[in-house]
PDB file of C-alpha atoms in Angstrom:
ATOM      1  CA  MET E  13      23.472 -50.553 245.919  1.00  0.00           C
ATOM      2  CA  ASN E  14      23.594 -54.178 244.771  1.00  0.00           C
ATOM      3  CA  ASP E  15      22.639 -56.963 247.124  1.00  0.00           C
ATOM      4  CA  PRO E  16      25.641 -58.901 248.519  1.00  0.00           C
ATOM      5  CA  VAL E  17      26.479 -62.101 246.653  1.00  0.00           C
ATOM      6  CA  ASP E  18      26.221 -65.370 248.557  1.00  0.00           C
ATOM      7  CA  LEU E  19      29.608 -66.747 247.416  1.00  0.00           C
ATOM      8  CA  PRO E  20      29.302 -70.229 248.969  1.00  0.00           C
ATOM      9  CA  ALA E  21      25.936 -70.726 247.280  1.00  0.00           C
ATOM     10  CA  ALA E  22      27.275 -69.405 243.992  1.00  0.00           C
ATOM     11  CA  PHE E  23      30.235 -71.797 244.046  1.00  0.00           C
ATOM     12  CA  ALA E  24      28.013 -74.698 245.049  1.00  0.00           C
ATOM     13  CA  ALA E  25      25.841 -74.050 242.016  1.00  0.00           C
ATOM     14  CA  PHE E  26      28.876 -73.904 239.731  1.00  0.00           C
ATOM     15  CA  SER E  27      29.313 -77.424 238.381  1.00  0.00           C
ATOM     16  CA  PRO E  28      31.056 -77.423 235.007  1.00  0.00           C
ATOM     17  CA  ALA E  29      31.463 -80.624 233.037  1.00  0.00           C
ATOM     18  CA  VAL E  30      34.850 -82.248 233.668  1.00  0.00           C
ATOM     19  CA  HIS E  31      36.597 -84.047 230.825  1.00  0.00           C
ATOM     20  CA  PRO E  32      39.944 -85.858 230.805  1.00  0.00           C
ATOM     21  CA  PRO E  33      42.730 -83.896 229.108  1.00  0.00           C
ATOM     22  CA  LEU E  34      43.185 -84.534 225.412  1.00  0.00           C
ATOM     23  CA  LEU E  35      46.731 -85.683 224.701  1.00  0.00           C
ATOM     24  CA  PRO E  36      48.253 -84.831 221.342  1.00  0.00           C
ATOM     25  CA  THR E  37      48.392 -87.767 218.965  1.00  0.00           C
ATOM     26  CA  SER E  38      51.680 -89.134 217.687  1.00  0.00           C
ATOM     27  CA  ASP E  39      52.963 -91.648 215.187  1.00  0.00           C
ATOM     28  CA  VAL E  40      55.910 -92.589 217.413  1.00  0.00           C
ATOM     29  CA  SER E  41      55.908 -92.902 221.198  1.00  0.00           C
ATOM     30  CA  TYR E  42      59.105 -93.209 223.198  1.00  0.00           C
ATOM     31  CA  VAL E  43      60.494 -93.475 226.696  1.00  0.00           C
ATOM     32  CA  VAL E  44      64.006 -93.402 228.153  1.00  0.00           C
ATOM     33  CA  ASP E  45      64.758 -95.837 230.996  1.00  0.00           C
ATOM     34  CA  ASP E  46      67.801 -96.516 233.147  1.00  0.00           C
ATOM     35  CA  THR E  47      68.348-100.279 233.037  1.00  0.00           C
ATOM     36  CA  VAL E  48      70.960-102.582 234.532  1.00  0.00           C
ATOM     37  CA  VAL E  49      72.816-102.518 231.200  1.00  0.00           C
ATOM     38  CA  GLY E  50      72.599 -98.777 230.663  1.00  0.00           C
ATOM     39  CA  ARG E  51      70.327 -95.939 229.646  1.00  0.00           C
ATOM     40  CA  MET E  52      68.016 -97.083 226.851  1.00  0.00           C
ATOM     41  CA  LEU E  53      65.453 -95.445 224.602  1.00  0.00           C
ATOM     42  CA  LEU E  54      62.465 -97.545 223.545  1.00  0.00           C
ATOM     43  CA  ALA E  55      60.209 -96.337 220.751  1.00  0.00           C
ATOM     44  CA  SER E  56      57.136 -97.796 219.102  1.00  0.00           C
ATOM     45  CA  ARG E  57      54.847 -96.915 216.231  1.00  0.00           C
ATOM     46  CA  SER E  58      51.197 -96.084 216.786  1.00  0.00           C
ATOM     47  CA  ASP E  59      50.301 -99.715 215.930  1.00  0.00           C
ATOM     48  CA  GLY E  60      52.464-100.935 218.825  1.00  0.00           C
ATOM     49  CA  ALA E  61      55.421-102.283 216.835  1.00  0.00           C
ATOM     50  CA  LEU E  62      58.754-101.603 218.533  1.00  0.00           C
ATOM     51  CA  VAL E  63      61.106 -99.675 216.244  1.00  0.00           C
ATOM     52  CA  ALA E  64      63.920 -98.860 218.667  1.00  0.00           C
ATOM     53  CA  SER E  65      65.552-100.384 221.715  1.00  0.00           C
ATOM     54  CA  ALA E  66      68.819 -98.507 221.745  1.00  0.00           C
ATOM     55  CA  TYR E  67      71.486 -97.306 224.134  1.00  0.00           C
ATOM     56  CA  VAL E  68      71.488 -93.541 224.693  1.00  0.00           C
ATOM     57  CA  PRO E  69      74.168 -92.809 227.301  1.00  0.00           C
ATOM     58  CA  ASP E  70      73.563 -89.062 227.182  1.00  0.00           C
ATOM     59  CA  THR E  71      71.141 -86.460 225.846  1.00  0.00           C
ATOM     60  CA  ALA E  72      73.208 -85.984 222.697  1.00  0.00           C
ATOM     61  CA  ALA E  73      72.782 -89.675 221.800  1.00  0.00           C
ATOM     62  CA  GLU E  74      69.104 -89.425 222.661  1.00  0.00           C
ATOM     63  CA  ASP E  75      68.677 -86.418 220.363  1.00  0.00           C
ATOM     64  CA  ARG E  76      70.465 -88.206 217.507  1.00  0.00           C
ATOM     65  CA  LEU E  77      68.194 -91.231 217.792  1.00  0.00           C
ATOM     66  CA  LEU E  78      65.070 -89.062 217.937  1.00  0.00           C
ATOM     67  CA  ALA E  79      66.270 -87.282 214.805  1.00  0.00           C
ATOM     68  CA  ARG E  80      66.639 -90.659 213.045  1.00  0.00           C
ATOM     69  CA  LEU E  81      63.154 -91.654 214.131  1.00  0.00           C
ATOM     70  CA  SER E  82      61.828 -88.355 212.836  1.00  0.00           C
ATOM     71  CA  THR E  83      63.466 -88.911 209.453  1.00  0.00           C
ATOM     72  CA  ARG E  84      62.887 -92.650 209.005  1.00  0.00           C
ATOM     73  CA  VAL E  85      59.506 -93.162 210.712  1.00  0.00           C
ATOM     74  CA  SER E  86      57.649 -89.898 211.405  1.00  0.00           C
ATOM     75  CA  PRO E  87      58.322 -86.416 212.834  1.00  0.00           C
ATOM     76  CA  ARG E  88      55.216 -86.810 215.019  1.00  0.00           C
ATOM     77  CA  ILE E  89      57.062 -88.099 218.107  1.00  0.00           C
ATOM     78  CA  LEU E  90      55.799 -87.905 221.673  1.00  0.00           C
ATOM     79  CA  ARG E  91      57.344 -89.008 224.946  1.00  0.00           C
ATOM     80  CA  HIS E  92      54.596 -91.378 226.078  1.00  0.00           C
ATOM     81  CA  PRO E  93      55.759 -94.111 228.504  1.00  0.00           C
ATOM     82  CA  ALA E  94      52.385 -95.864 228.768  1.00  0.00           C
ATOM     83  CA  ALA E  95      52.501 -96.786 225.072  1.00  0.00           C
ATOM     84  CA  LEU E  96      55.684 -98.777 225.797  1.00  0.00           C
ATOM     85  CA  ASP E  97      54.349-100.703 228.798  1.00  0.00           C
ATOM     86  CA  LEU E  98      54.653-104.141 227.172  1.00  0.00           C
ATOM     87  CA  ALA E  99      58.147-103.556 225.814  1.00  0.00           C
ATOM     88  CA  ARG E 100      59.346-102.075 229.100  1.00  0.00           C
ATOM     89  CA  ARG E 101      57.930-104.969 231.107  1.00  0.00           C
ATOM     90  CA  GLU E 102      59.438-107.582 228.794  1.00  0.00           C
ATOM     91  CA  LEU E 103      62.833-105.861 228.804  1.00  0.00           C
ATOM     92  CA  GLU E 104      62.814-105.625 232.608  1.00  0.00           C
ATOM     93  CA  ASP E 105      61.861-109.296 232.931  1.00  0.00           C
ATOM     94  CA  PHE E 106      64.538-110.359 230.447  1.00  0.00           C
ATOM     95  CA  LEU E 107      67.281-108.369 232.181  1.00  0.00           C
ATOM     96  CA  ALA E 108      66.235-109.793 235.543  1.00  0.00           C
ATOM     97  CA  GLY E 109      66.394-113.364 234.219  1.00  0.00           C
ATOM     98  CA  ARG E 110      62.662-113.923 234.609  1.00  0.00           C
ATOM     99  CA  SER E 111      62.093-114.488 230.888  1.00  0.00           C
ATOM    100  CA  ARG E 112      64.110-115.701 227.927  1.00  0.00           C
ATOM    101  CA  ARG E 113      62.227-114.256 224.979  1.00  0.00           C
ATOM    102  CA  PHE E 114      60.314-111.219 223.750  1.00  0.00           C
ATOM    103  CA  THR E 115      56.795-111.290 222.365  1.00  0.00           C
ATOM    104  CA  VAL E 116      56.510-107.605 221.490  1.00  0.00           C
ATOM    105  CA  ARG E 117      56.202-107.044 217.728  1.00  0.00           C
ATOM    106  CA  THR E 118      59.167-105.355 216.092  1.00  0.00           C
ATOM    107  CA  ASP E 119      59.712-103.330 212.944  1.00  0.00           C
ATOM    108  CA  LEU E 120      63.132-102.766 211.379  1.00  0.00           C
ATOM    109  CA  ALA E 121      62.201 -99.290 210.184  1.00  0.00           C
ATOM    110  CA  LEU E 122      65.599 -97.924 211.244  1.00  0.00           C
ATOM    111  CA  ALA E 123      67.575-100.765 209.672  1.00  0.00           C
ATOM    112  CA  SER E 124      69.466-100.762 206.391  1.00  0.00           C
ATOM    113  CA  ASP E 125      68.669-103.281 203.670  1.00  0.00           C
ATOM    114  CA  PHE E 126      71.623-105.436 204.755  1.00  0.00           C
ATOM    115  CA  GLN E 127      70.574-105.266 208.399  1.00  0.00           C
ATOM    116  CA  ARG E 128      67.154-106.549 207.365  1.00  0.00           C
ATOM    117  CA  VAL E 129      68.939-109.709 206.253  1.00  0.00           C
ATOM    118  CA  VAL E 130      71.374-109.979 209.167  1.00  0.00           C
ATOM    119  CA  LEU E 131      69.145-109.213 212.152  1.00  0.00           C
ATOM    120  CA  PRO E 132      66.265-111.632 211.415  1.00  0.00           C
ATOM    121  CA  GLY E 133      68.852-114.268 210.517  1.00  0.00           C
ATOM    122  CA  LEU E 134      70.580-113.769 213.851  1.00  0.00           C
ATOM    123  CA  ALA E 135      67.329-113.955 215.808  1.00  0.00           C
ATOM    124  CA  ALA E 136      66.304-117.137 214.023  1.00  0.00           C
ATOM    125  CA  SER E 137      69.616-118.993 214.286  1.00  0.00           C
ATOM    126  CA  VAL E 138      71.369-118.058 217.554  1.00  0.00           C
ATOM    127  CA  GLU E 139      69.205-119.107 220.470  1.00  0.00           C
ATOM    128  CA  TYR E 140      69.142-117.916 224.068  1.00  0.00           C
ATOM    129  CA  GLY E 141      72.318-118.987 225.874  1.00  0.00           C
ATOM    130  CA  ARG E 142      74.179-119.669 222.615  1.00  0.00           C
ATOM    131  CA  ARG E 143      76.969-117.713 220.968  1.00  0.00           C
ATOM    132  CA  ALA E 144      78.190-117.446 217.398  1.00  0.00           C
ATOM    133  CA  THR E 145      81.159-115.743 215.801  1.00  0.00           C
ATOM    134  CA  TYR E 146      80.790-113.098 213.134  1.00  0.00           C
ATOM    135  CA  GLY E 147      82.159-115.573 210.602  1.00  0.00           C
ATOM    136  CA  GLU E 148      79.730-118.300 211.650  1.00  0.00           C
ATOM    137  CA  LEU E 149      76.797-115.932 211.375  1.00  0.00           C
ATOM    138  CA  ALA E 150      77.970-114.755 207.953  1.00  0.00           C
ATOM    139  CA  THR E 151      78.137-118.390 206.829  1.00  0.00           C
ATOM    140  CA  LEU E 152      74.650-119.096 208.213  1.00  0.00           C
ATOM    141  CA  LEU E 153      73.423-116.152 206.153  1.00  0.00           C
ATOM    142  CA  GLN E 154      75.130-117.660 203.073  1.00  0.00           C
ATOM    143  CA  ARG E 155      77.582-114.744 202.919  1.00  0.00           C
ATOM    144  CA  PRO E 156      80.773-116.424 204.168  1.00  0.00           C
ATOM    145  CA  THR E 157      83.062-113.568 203.109  1.00  0.00           C
ATOM    146  CA  ALA E 158      80.982-110.856 204.754  1.00  0.00           C
ATOM    147  CA  ALA E 159      81.998-111.301 208.407  1.00  0.00           C
ATOM    148  CA  ARG E 160      83.158-107.693 208.708  1.00  0.00           C
ATOM    149  CA  ALA E 161      79.988-106.340 207.113  1.00  0.00           C
ATOM    150  CA  VAL E 162      77.930-108.524 209.447  1.00  0.00           C
ATOM    151  CA  GLY E 163      79.818-107.049 212.389  1.00  0.00           C
ATOM    152  CA  ALA E 164      79.085-103.513 211.200  1.00  0.00           C
ATOM    153  CA  ALA E 165      75.400-104.356 210.772  1.00  0.00           C
ATOM    154  CA  LEU E 166      75.212-105.744 214.294  1.00  0.00           C
ATOM    155  CA  GLY E 167      77.069-102.742 215.701  1.00  0.00           C
ATOM    156  CA  ALA E 168      74.299-100.450 214.455  1.00  0.00           C
ATOM    157  CA  ASN E 169      71.441-102.697 215.593  1.00  0.00           C
ATOM    158  CA  PRO E 170      68.418-100.455 216.333  1.00  0.00           C
ATOM    159  CA  LEU E 171      66.786-103.146 218.508  1.00  0.00           C
ATOM    160  CA  CYS E 172      69.469-104.011 221.051  1.00  0.00           C
ATOM    161  CA  VAL E 173      68.731-106.860 223.478  1.00  0.00           C
ATOM    162  CA  VAL E 174      65.402-107.569 221.751  1.00  0.00           C
ATOM    163  CA  VAL E 175      67.302-108.647 218.632  1.00  0.00           C
ATOM    164  CA  PRO E 176      70.273-110.285 220.388  1.00  0.00           C
ATOM    165  CA  CYS E 177      73.405-108.955 218.701  1.00  0.00           C
ATOM    166  CA  HIS E 178      75.179-109.436 222.056  1.00  0.00           C
ATOM    167  CA  ARG E 179      75.349-113.179 221.277  1.00  0.00           C
ATOM    168  CA  VAL E 180      77.916-112.670 218.526  1.00  0.00           C
ATOM    169  CA  VAL E 181      81.602-112.706 219.486  1.00  0.00           C
ATOM    170  CA  ALA E 182      85.029-112.659 217.844  1.00  0.00           C
ATOM    171  CA  SER E 183      86.500-115.769 216.262  1.00  0.00           C
ATOM    172  CA  ASP E 184      88.597-116.423 219.395  1.00  0.00           C
ATOM    173  CA  GLY E 185      85.575-115.974 221.661  1.00  0.00           C
ATOM    174  CA  ALA E 186      86.594-112.506 222.807  1.00  0.00           C
ATOM    175  CA  LEU E 187      83.943-109.885 223.445  1.00  0.00           C
ATOM    176  CA  THR E 188      84.213-107.124 220.886  1.00  0.00           C
ATOM    177  CA  GLY E 189      82.400-103.873 220.207  1.00  0.00           C
ATOM    178  CA  TYR E 190      78.857-103.498 221.496  1.00  0.00           C
ATOM    179  CA  ALA E 191      76.670-100.402 221.441  1.00  0.00           C
ATOM    180  CA  GLY E 192      76.075-100.611 225.181  1.00  0.00           C
ATOM    181  CA  GLY E 193      79.719-101.272 226.011  1.00  0.00           C
ATOM    182  CA  LEU E 194      81.549-104.480 226.836  1.00  0.00           C
ATOM    183  CA  ALA E 195      80.295-104.543 230.438  1.00  0.00           C
ATOM    184  CA  ALA E 196      76.715-104.654 229.153  1.00  0.00           C
ATOM    185  CA  LYS E 197      77.578-107.384 226.655  1.00  0.00           C
ATOM    186  CA  ARG E 198      79.248-109.443 229.371  1.00  0.00           C
ATOM    187  CA  TYR E 199      76.245-108.999 231.664  1.00  0.00           C
ATOM    188  CA  LEU E 200      73.860-110.225 228.957  1.00  0.00           C
ATOM    189  CA  LEU E 201      75.981-113.235 228.015  1.00  0.00           C
ATOM    190  CA  ASP E 202      76.497-114.247 231.657  1.00  0.00           C
ATOM    191  CA  LEU E 203      72.767-113.817 232.317  1.00  0.00           C
ATOM    192  CA  GLU E 204      71.869-116.094 229.411  1.00  0.00           C
ATOM    193  CA  MET E 205      74.529-118.635 230.337  1.00  0.00           C
ATOM    194  CA  ARG E 206      73.075-118.943 233.848  1.00  0.00           C
ATOM    195  CA  GLY E 207      69.524-119.094 232.504  1.00  0.00           C
ATOM    196  CA  ALA E 208      70.376-121.783 229.959  1.00  0.00           C
ATOM    197  CA  ALA E 209      72.235-123.836 232.606  1.00  0.00           C
ATOM    198  CA  THR E 210      69.211-123.661 234.916  1.00  0.00           C
ATOM    199  CA  LEU E 211      66.955-124.826 232.098  1.00  0.00           C
ATOM    200  CA  ARG E 212      69.236-127.772 231.282  1.00  0.00           C
ATOM    201  CA  ALA E 213      69.390-128.771 234.949  1.00  0.00           C
ATOM    202  CA  ARG E 214      65.624-129.153 235.257  1.00  0.00           C
ATOM    203  CA  PRO E 215      64.451-132.775 235.367  1.00  0.00           C
ATOM    204  CA  GLN E 216      62.894-133.936 232.135  1.00  0.00           C
ATOM    205  CA  GLY E 217      59.535-135.622 231.796  1.00  0.00           C
TER     206      GLY E 217
END
C-alpha cells in the first residue's frame, strides 16, 4: 500500500512560472464607444495613426465599417481599447469642451482620392468655431463648381469630429446631412460656438 500523500506540502512545493497572457497581434485595433453625439467606432493602425472615427449606430453599421477596414487596411483586426487610449481621451475632452483640437496622428486610408483633397483642405481652412458653406469650401479648394461633390466627400468622412466636416453647412446656413445625424451636428456646432465665444471673451495681454 502506498504511503498517503501530504497534499498541502505537495501544493506548497508546486510553484510554476507565471507569465502574462500573450495577446494576438493585429494591424488594426478598434473600440466602440457611446459618446454624447452617438455610438462611434475608433480604429488605429499598429503605428498609432487613427484611420477611423465613425458613427456606427448599430451592429450592422459596425460590421460594414470593419469590413472596409479589413479590405482597405488589413484583415488583422482586433478589438483592443487600450491601443486607442489617446484618441478616446482627446475625443472625450473635445466633446466635453475641454479642448479645441486633436493631436492624434491620422491616416486617410479609408478615403477616396477626392476626399484626400477635400478633408485636409477643410481641416486647414475652417477653424474651430467657424463655419463654411459647401460652395465656399469648394472655392477654397479651387474647385468652385464642385460643391455637390465636396458635400458627398464630407458625407462619407471616415474621421468624423477629428476632421471637422460638421463645420460645413448649406448656402443658407441650414444644417444638412451629417453621418451622425443633425442633432449631433447641432451639438458640435453649438459646442464650438460657445468655446470660441469664451476664448474671445478672455482678456488679452
